[in-house]
């Protein structure tokens, strides 16, 4: 069967990866890795978007003409969804992102076509640089886990107006499906988070949180899964030897263990999970 990766497939099957560096889970306001322009483009191309229902859940009940601050906006995958809402619903989006390469994609592909409703901001969730009380919603999509929860919560409280809301959203592979669970281990998909509703996400001064989740799927191929693996932070920080082993392991798993052909279409199940909390009284 053809080999879809850069490294040869292991003759004896699965090859254990080299010992990895400790995972980065908190960055103190510093981007965990500064991606290249090419990596920013790849991230935007292979990462999935978000269900419309999840975007609506973040905004529901807050009225019209909302000003939204999105922290850790990346290349603008969630920002696009916000910008799809009519201006009467979402008046403006300040998309805060510390990576210059990702911000460049966001500016070109989202902000430039938004008629001034979306602007890219160089900042972090802990230090947005935005004015006090400028937002009705602060949301982090696929990014809250990179932030210091205490500092980012305090910053969200500062920029939110009374009656506003803080929210966090994640797309994650559905690890309740056995073959996907093993896939995440091979890919070192460290952004697969526990979706338990009782787990708090935000820090003081935010209080009770609401939780929601949505199940969905997308169609991909073995090559698409290789590209998805190469967009993840573990891969981007890894040495070439580790990357070669990950490539060989994924080839073995998809082609030899699961028996998929090189160009075969696969259904990849996802879960989107979200938390939200009202702005604290001033």
Tab-separated table of C-alpha atoms in Angstrom:
chain	number	residue	atom	x	y	z
A	1	UNK	CA	0.000	0.000	0.000
A	2	UNK	CA	1.399	3.457	-0.866
A	3	UNK	CA	3.107	5.383	1.862
A	4	UNK	CA	1.518	8.803	2.475
A	5	UNK	CA	4.163	10.139	4.870
A	6	UNK	CA	7.701	11.387	4.559
A	7	UNK	CA	9.167	8.588	6.650
A	8	UNK	CA	9.147	4.865	5.735
A	9	UNK	CA	6.484	2.761	7.375
A	10	UNK	CA	7.903	0.497	10.104
A	11	UNK	CA	8.270	-3.117	8.953
A	12	UNK	CA	7.381	-4.449	12.390
A	13	UNK	CA	4.419	-2.173	13.047
A	14	UNK	CA	4.064	0.556	15.654
A	15	UNK	CA	7.265	2.347	16.719
A	16	UNK	CA	7.231	4.062	20.132
A	17	UNK	CA	7.865	7.786	19.858
A	18	UNK	CA	10.980	9.316	21.301
A	19	UNK	CA	10.659	10.765	24.812
A	20	UNK	CA	8.871	14.070	24.485
A	21	UNK	CA	9.429	17.414	26.111
A	22	UNK	CA	6.938	18.366	28.834
A	23	UNK	CA	3.654	19.661	27.440
A	24	UNK	CA	3.074	23.395	27.708
A	25	UNK	CA	-0.249	24.104	29.403
A	26	UNK	CA	0.225	27.647	30.673
A	27	UNK	CA	2.247	30.370	29.034
A	28	UNK	CA	1.942	33.438	31.246
A	29	UNK	CA	0.728	35.496	28.299
A	30	UNK	CA	3.440	34.354	25.890
A	31	UNK	CA	2.508	32.466	22.727
A	32	UNK	CA	3.625	28.831	23.243
A	33	UNK	CA	5.195	28.702	19.800
A	34	UNK	CA	5.636	31.314	17.095
A	35	UNK	CA	4.603	29.584	13.905
A	36	UNK	CA	6.036	30.332	10.490
A	37	UNK	CA	3.857	31.863	7.750
A	38	UNK	CA	3.651	28.432	6.103
A	39	UNK	CA	2.536	26.811	9.375
A	40	UNK	CA	-0.074	29.521	9.858
A	41	UNK	CA	-1.489	28.809	6.406
A	42	UNK	CA	-1.521	25.060	7.104
A	43	UNK	CA	-3.280	25.530	10.440
A	44	UNK	CA	-5.991	27.550	8.742
A	45	UNK	CA	-6.387	24.984	5.974
A	46	UNK	CA	-6.679	21.815	8.068
A	47	UNK	CA	-8.306	22.816	11.348
A	48	UNK	CA	-12.119	22.468	11.359
A	49	UNK	CA	-14.573	25.299	11.814
A	50	UNK	CA	-17.264	25.398	14.526
A	51	UNK	CA	-20.936	24.394	14.533
A	52	UNK	CA	-23.265	27.329	14.060
A	53	UNK	CA	-25.172	26.199	17.158
A	54	UNK	CA	-22.069	26.668	19.305
A	55	UNK	CA	-21.543	30.210	18.030
A	56	UNK	CA	-25.188	31.050	18.674
A	57	UNK	CA	-24.940	29.602	22.205
A	58	UNK	CA	-22.062	31.967	22.973
A	59	UNK	CA	-24.176	34.961	21.874
A	60	UNK	CA	-27.700	33.932	22.884
A	61	UNK	CA	-29.645	36.144	25.259
A	62	UNK	CA	-27.333	39.163	25.060
A	63	UNK	CA	-29.341	41.304	22.675
A	64	UNK	CA	-28.346	42.919	19.392
A	65	UNK	CA	-25.384	44.938	18.146
A	66	UNK	CA	-22.841	43.009	20.205
A	67	UNK	CA	-19.182	43.977	20.483
A	68	UNK	CA	-17.125	40.778	20.772
A	69	UNK	CA	-13.531	40.295	21.887
A	70	UNK	CA	-12.041	36.998	20.786
A	71	UNK	CA	-8.814	36.093	22.577
A	72	UNK	CA	-6.336	33.680	21.017
A	73	UNK	CA	-8.126	34.144	17.692
A	74	UNK	CA	-5.443	32.337	15.680
A	75	UNK	CA	-6.115	32.468	11.946
A	76	UNK	CA	-9.733	33.410	12.527
A	77	UNK	CA	-11.623	30.110	12.315
A	78	UNK	CA	-14.118	31.169	15.009
A	79	UNK	CA	-13.846	34.819	13.948
A	80	UNK	CA	-15.270	33.902	10.541
A	81	UNK	CA	-18.302	32.399	12.240
A	82	UNK	CA	-18.829	35.578	14.252
A	83	UNK	CA	-18.454	37.726	11.125
A	84	UNK	CA	-21.103	35.619	9.352
A	85	UNK	CA	-23.695	36.973	11.775
A	86	UNK	CA	-25.404	40.128	10.513
A	87	UNK	CA	-24.129	43.448	11.790
A	88	UNK	CA	-27.384	43.884	13.675
A	89	UNK	CA	-26.369	40.829	15.709
A	90	UNK	CA	-22.563	41.217	15.941
A	91	UNK	CA	-21.510	44.820	15.486
A	92	UNK	CA	-17.755	44.337	15.880
A	93	UNK	CA	-15.091	41.747	16.631
A	94	UNK	CA	-11.680	42.556	18.116
A	95	UNK	CA	-9.667	39.410	17.301
A	96	UNK	CA	-6.724	39.293	19.708
A	97	UNK	CA	-3.814	37.057	18.648
A	98	UNK	CA	-0.098	37.114	19.640
A	99	UNK	CA	1.233	35.115	16.660
A	100	UNK	CA	2.192	37.428	13.815
A	101	UNK	CA	1.875	34.645	11.216
A	102	UNK	CA	-1.602	33.615	12.343
A	103	UNK	CA	-2.697	37.221	12.671
A	104	UNK	CA	-1.602	37.855	9.075
A	105	UNK	CA	-3.953	35.125	7.817
A	106	UNK	CA	-6.762	36.543	9.955
A	107	UNK	CA	-6.201	40.065	8.628
A	108	UNK	CA	-6.093	38.909	4.993
A	109	UNK	CA	-8.910	36.353	4.990
A	110	UNK	CA	-11.328	37.668	7.615
A	111	UNK	CA	-10.752	41.278	8.610
A	112	UNK	CA	-10.134	42.553	5.073
A	113	UNK	CA	-13.542	41.391	3.887
A	114	UNK	CA	-15.549	42.397	6.942
A	115	UNK	CA	-16.310	46.018	6.025
A	116	UNK	CA	-14.500	47.161	9.173
A	117	UNK	CA	-16.435	44.927	11.566
A	118	UNK	CA	-13.383	42.738	12.371
A	119	UNK	CA	-9.981	44.032	13.404
A	120	UNK	CA	-6.920	42.007	14.323
A	121	UNK	CA	-5.214	43.006	17.569
A	122	UNK	CA	-1.691	42.110	18.698
A	123	UNK	CA	-2.200	40.952	22.270
A	124	UNK	CA	-2.962	38.033	24.560
A	125	UNK	CA	-5.852	36.813	26.647
A	126	UNK	CA	-4.063	38.087	29.743
A	127	UNK	CA	-3.252	41.501	28.227
A	128	UNK	CA	-5.514	42.491	25.345
A	129	UNK	CA	-4.577	46.172	25.335
A	130	UNK	CA	-8.265	47.033	24.875
A	131	UNK	CA	-10.246	49.640	26.786
A	132	UNK	CA	-12.226	49.001	29.946
A	133	UNK	CA	-15.852	48.008	29.351
A	134	UNK	CA	-15.543	47.742	25.580
A	135	UNK	CA	-17.155	44.326	25.022
A	136	UNK	CA	-20.402	42.449	25.471
A	137	UNK	CA	-18.708	39.066	24.939
A	138	UNK	CA	-15.193	37.764	25.508
A	139	UNK	CA	-14.672	34.360	23.913
A	140	UNK	CA	-11.684	32.050	23.467
A	141	UNK	CA	-12.000	29.313	20.837
A	142	UNK	CA	-9.412	26.528	21.037
A	143	UNK	CA	-7.239	28.845	23.117
A	144	UNK	CA	-8.282	29.161	26.771
A	145	UNK	CA	-6.054	26.231	27.815
A	146	UNK	CA	-2.982	28.200	26.661
A	147	UNK	CA	-3.830	31.094	28.969
A	148	UNK	CA	-3.309	31.685	32.657
A	149	UNK	CA	-6.902	31.292	33.860
A	150	UNK	CA	-6.621	33.785	36.727
A	151	UNK	CA	-5.044	36.557	34.666
A	152	UNK	CA	-7.202	35.940	31.598
A	153	UNK	CA	-10.361	35.899	33.724
A	154	UNK	CA	-9.377	39.181	35.351
A	155	UNK	CA	-8.694	40.713	31.927
A	156	UNK	CA	-12.047	39.502	30.603
A	157	UNK	CA	-13.828	41.018	33.590
A	158	UNK	CA	-12.059	44.326	32.917
A	159	UNK	CA	-13.109	44.608	29.262
A	160	UNK	CA	-16.665	43.290	29.710
A	161	UNK	CA	-19.649	45.585	30.166
A	162	UNK	CA	-22.304	44.849	32.803
A	163	UNK	CA	-24.551	42.090	31.513
A	164	UNK	CA	-21.791	40.676	29.307
A	165	UNK	CA	-20.381	37.162	29.127
A	166	UNK	CA	-17.134	35.181	29.096
A	167	UNK	CA	-17.100	31.981	27.024
A	168	UNK	CA	-14.638	29.300	25.954
A	169	UNK	CA	-15.147	26.840	23.111
A	170	UNK	CA	-13.174	23.787	21.974
A	171	UNK	CA	-13.390	21.429	19.038
A	172	UNK	CA	-12.037	18.058	20.081
A	173	UNK	CA	-11.827	14.643	18.522
A	174	UNK	CA	-14.483	12.335	19.953
A	175	UNK	CA	-12.364	9.987	22.067
A	176	UNK	CA	-15.404	7.925	23.077
A	177	UNK	CA	-14.945	6.265	19.659
A	178	UNK	CA	-12.198	3.637	20.197
A	179	UNK	CA	-10.293	4.110	16.920
A	180	UNK	CA	-10.295	7.889	17.424
A	181	UNK	CA	-9.018	7.528	20.982
A	182	UNK	CA	-5.981	5.637	19.715
A	183	UNK	CA	-5.583	8.141	16.879
A	184	UNK	CA	-5.292	10.998	19.391
A	185	UNK	CA	-2.525	9.153	21.225
A	186	UNK	CA	-0.551	8.624	18.024
A	187	UNK	CA	-1.061	12.260	17.028
A	188	UNK	CA	-0.299	13.507	20.573
A	189	UNK	CA	-3.495	15.524	20.393
A	190	UNK	CA	-2.932	17.420	23.621
A	191	UNK	CA	-5.909	19.732	23.055
A	192	UNK	CA	-8.395	16.960	23.823
A	193	UNK	CA	-9.894	18.205	27.084
A	194	UNK	CA	-12.190	16.634	29.596
A	195	UNK	CA	-15.714	17.680	28.718
A	196	UNK	CA	-17.207	17.129	32.172
A	197	UNK	CA	-19.694	19.935	32.866
A	198	UNK	CA	-18.717	20.135	36.539
A	199	UNK	CA	-15.163	21.146	35.689
A	200	UNK	CA	-14.733	24.899	36.120
A	201	UNK	CA	-12.879	26.799	33.419
A	202	UNK	CA	-12.808	30.378	34.626
A	203	UNK	CA	-11.369	32.006	37.722
A	204	UNK	CA	-12.555	34.846	39.961
A	205	UNK	CA	-14.338	37.161	39.649
A	206	UNK	CA	-16.524	34.875	37.500
A	207	UNK	CA	-19.040	32.686	39.254
A	208	UNK	CA	-21.332	29.855	38.099
A	209	UNK	CA	-20.729	28.475	34.625
A	210	UNK	CA	-23.006	26.849	32.058
A	211	UNK	CA	-21.840	24.017	29.809
A	212	UNK	CA	-22.971	22.687	26.437
A	213	UNK	CA	-21.745	20.219	23.827
A	214	UNK	CA	-22.478	19.270	20.224
A	215	UNK	CA	-21.538	16.117	18.286
A	216	UNK	CA	-20.722	16.273	14.571
A	217	UNK	CA	-18.285	14.864	12.040
A	218	UNK	CA	-16.279	15.791	8.974
A	219	UNK	CA	-14.919	13.888	5.996
A	220	UNK	CA	-11.156	13.573	5.606
A	221	UNK	CA	-8.493	11.254	4.182
A	222	UNK	CA	-5.277	9.712	5.522
A	223	UNK	CA	-3.373	12.641	4.011
A	224	UNK	CA	-5.756	14.996	5.804
A	225	UNK	CA	-5.029	13.309	9.125
A	226	UNK	CA	-1.289	13.679	8.523
A	227	UNK	CA	-1.834	17.394	7.856
A	228	UNK	CA	-3.980	17.707	10.982
A	229	UNK	CA	-1.234	16.057	13.055
A	230	UNK	CA	1.336	18.459	11.612
A	231	UNK	CA	-0.773	21.457	12.738
A	232	UNK	CA	-0.641	20.507	16.419
A	233	UNK	CA	1.600	22.118	18.993
A	234	UNK	CA	3.323	18.820	19.893
A	235	UNK	CA	4.447	18.361	16.276
A	236	UNK	CA	5.501	21.994	15.892
A	237	UNK	CA	7.751	21.747	18.968
A	238	UNK	CA	9.071	18.255	18.151
A	239	UNK	CA	12.475	17.292	16.773
A	240	UNK	CA	12.718	15.717	13.327
A	241	UNK	CA	13.272	12.253	14.794
A	242	UNK	CA	10.035	12.452	16.763
A	243	UNK	CA	8.158	13.726	13.712
A	244	UNK	CA	9.453	10.831	11.600
A	245	UNK	CA	8.239	8.311	14.173
A	246	UNK	CA	4.847	10.000	14.440
A	247	UNK	CA	4.494	9.897	10.652
A	248	UNK	CA	5.443	6.220	10.505
A	249	UNK	CA	3.111	5.360	13.379
A	250	UNK	CA	0.157	7.129	11.791
A	251	UNK	CA	0.826	5.419	8.452
A	252	UNK	CA	0.958	2.037	10.153
A	253	UNK	CA	-2.236	2.682	12.122
A	254	UNK	CA	-4.305	3.937	9.191
A	255	UNK	CA	-3.061	1.616	6.447
A	256	UNK	CA	-1.909	-1.603	8.087
A	257	UNK	CA	-3.898	-1.749	11.312
A	258	UNK	CA	-7.179	-0.198	10.099
A	259	UNK	CA	-6.739	-1.157	6.434
A	260	UNK	CA	-7.602	2.197	4.830
A	261	UNK	CA	-6.436	2.967	1.299
A	262	UNK	CA	-4.285	6.034	0.686
A	263	UNK	CA	-7.059	8.192	-0.796
A	264	UNK	CA	-9.986	6.716	1.099
A	265	UNK	CA	-12.524	9.076	2.635
A	266	UNK	CA	-12.884	8.724	6.399
A	267	UNK	CA	-15.557	10.052	8.739
A	268	UNK	CA	-13.864	11.788	11.657
A	269	UNK	CA	-16.161	12.352	14.671
A	270	UNK	CA	-15.808	15.522	16.700
A	271	UNK	CA	-17.327	17.019	19.813
A	272	UNK	CA	-17.565	20.759	20.400
A	273	UNK	CA	-17.684	21.718	24.068
A	274	UNK	CA	-18.284	25.163	25.529
A	275	UNK	CA	-18.528	27.010	28.826
A	276	UNK	CA	-19.976	30.442	29.538
A	277	UNK	CA	-20.366	32.663	32.588
A	278	UNK	CA	-21.968	36.094	33.110
A	279	UNK	CA	-19.828	39.137	33.746
A	280	UNK	CA	-19.510	39.876	37.474
A	281	UNK	CA	-21.290	42.873	38.897
A	282	UNK	CA	-19.039	45.912	39.165
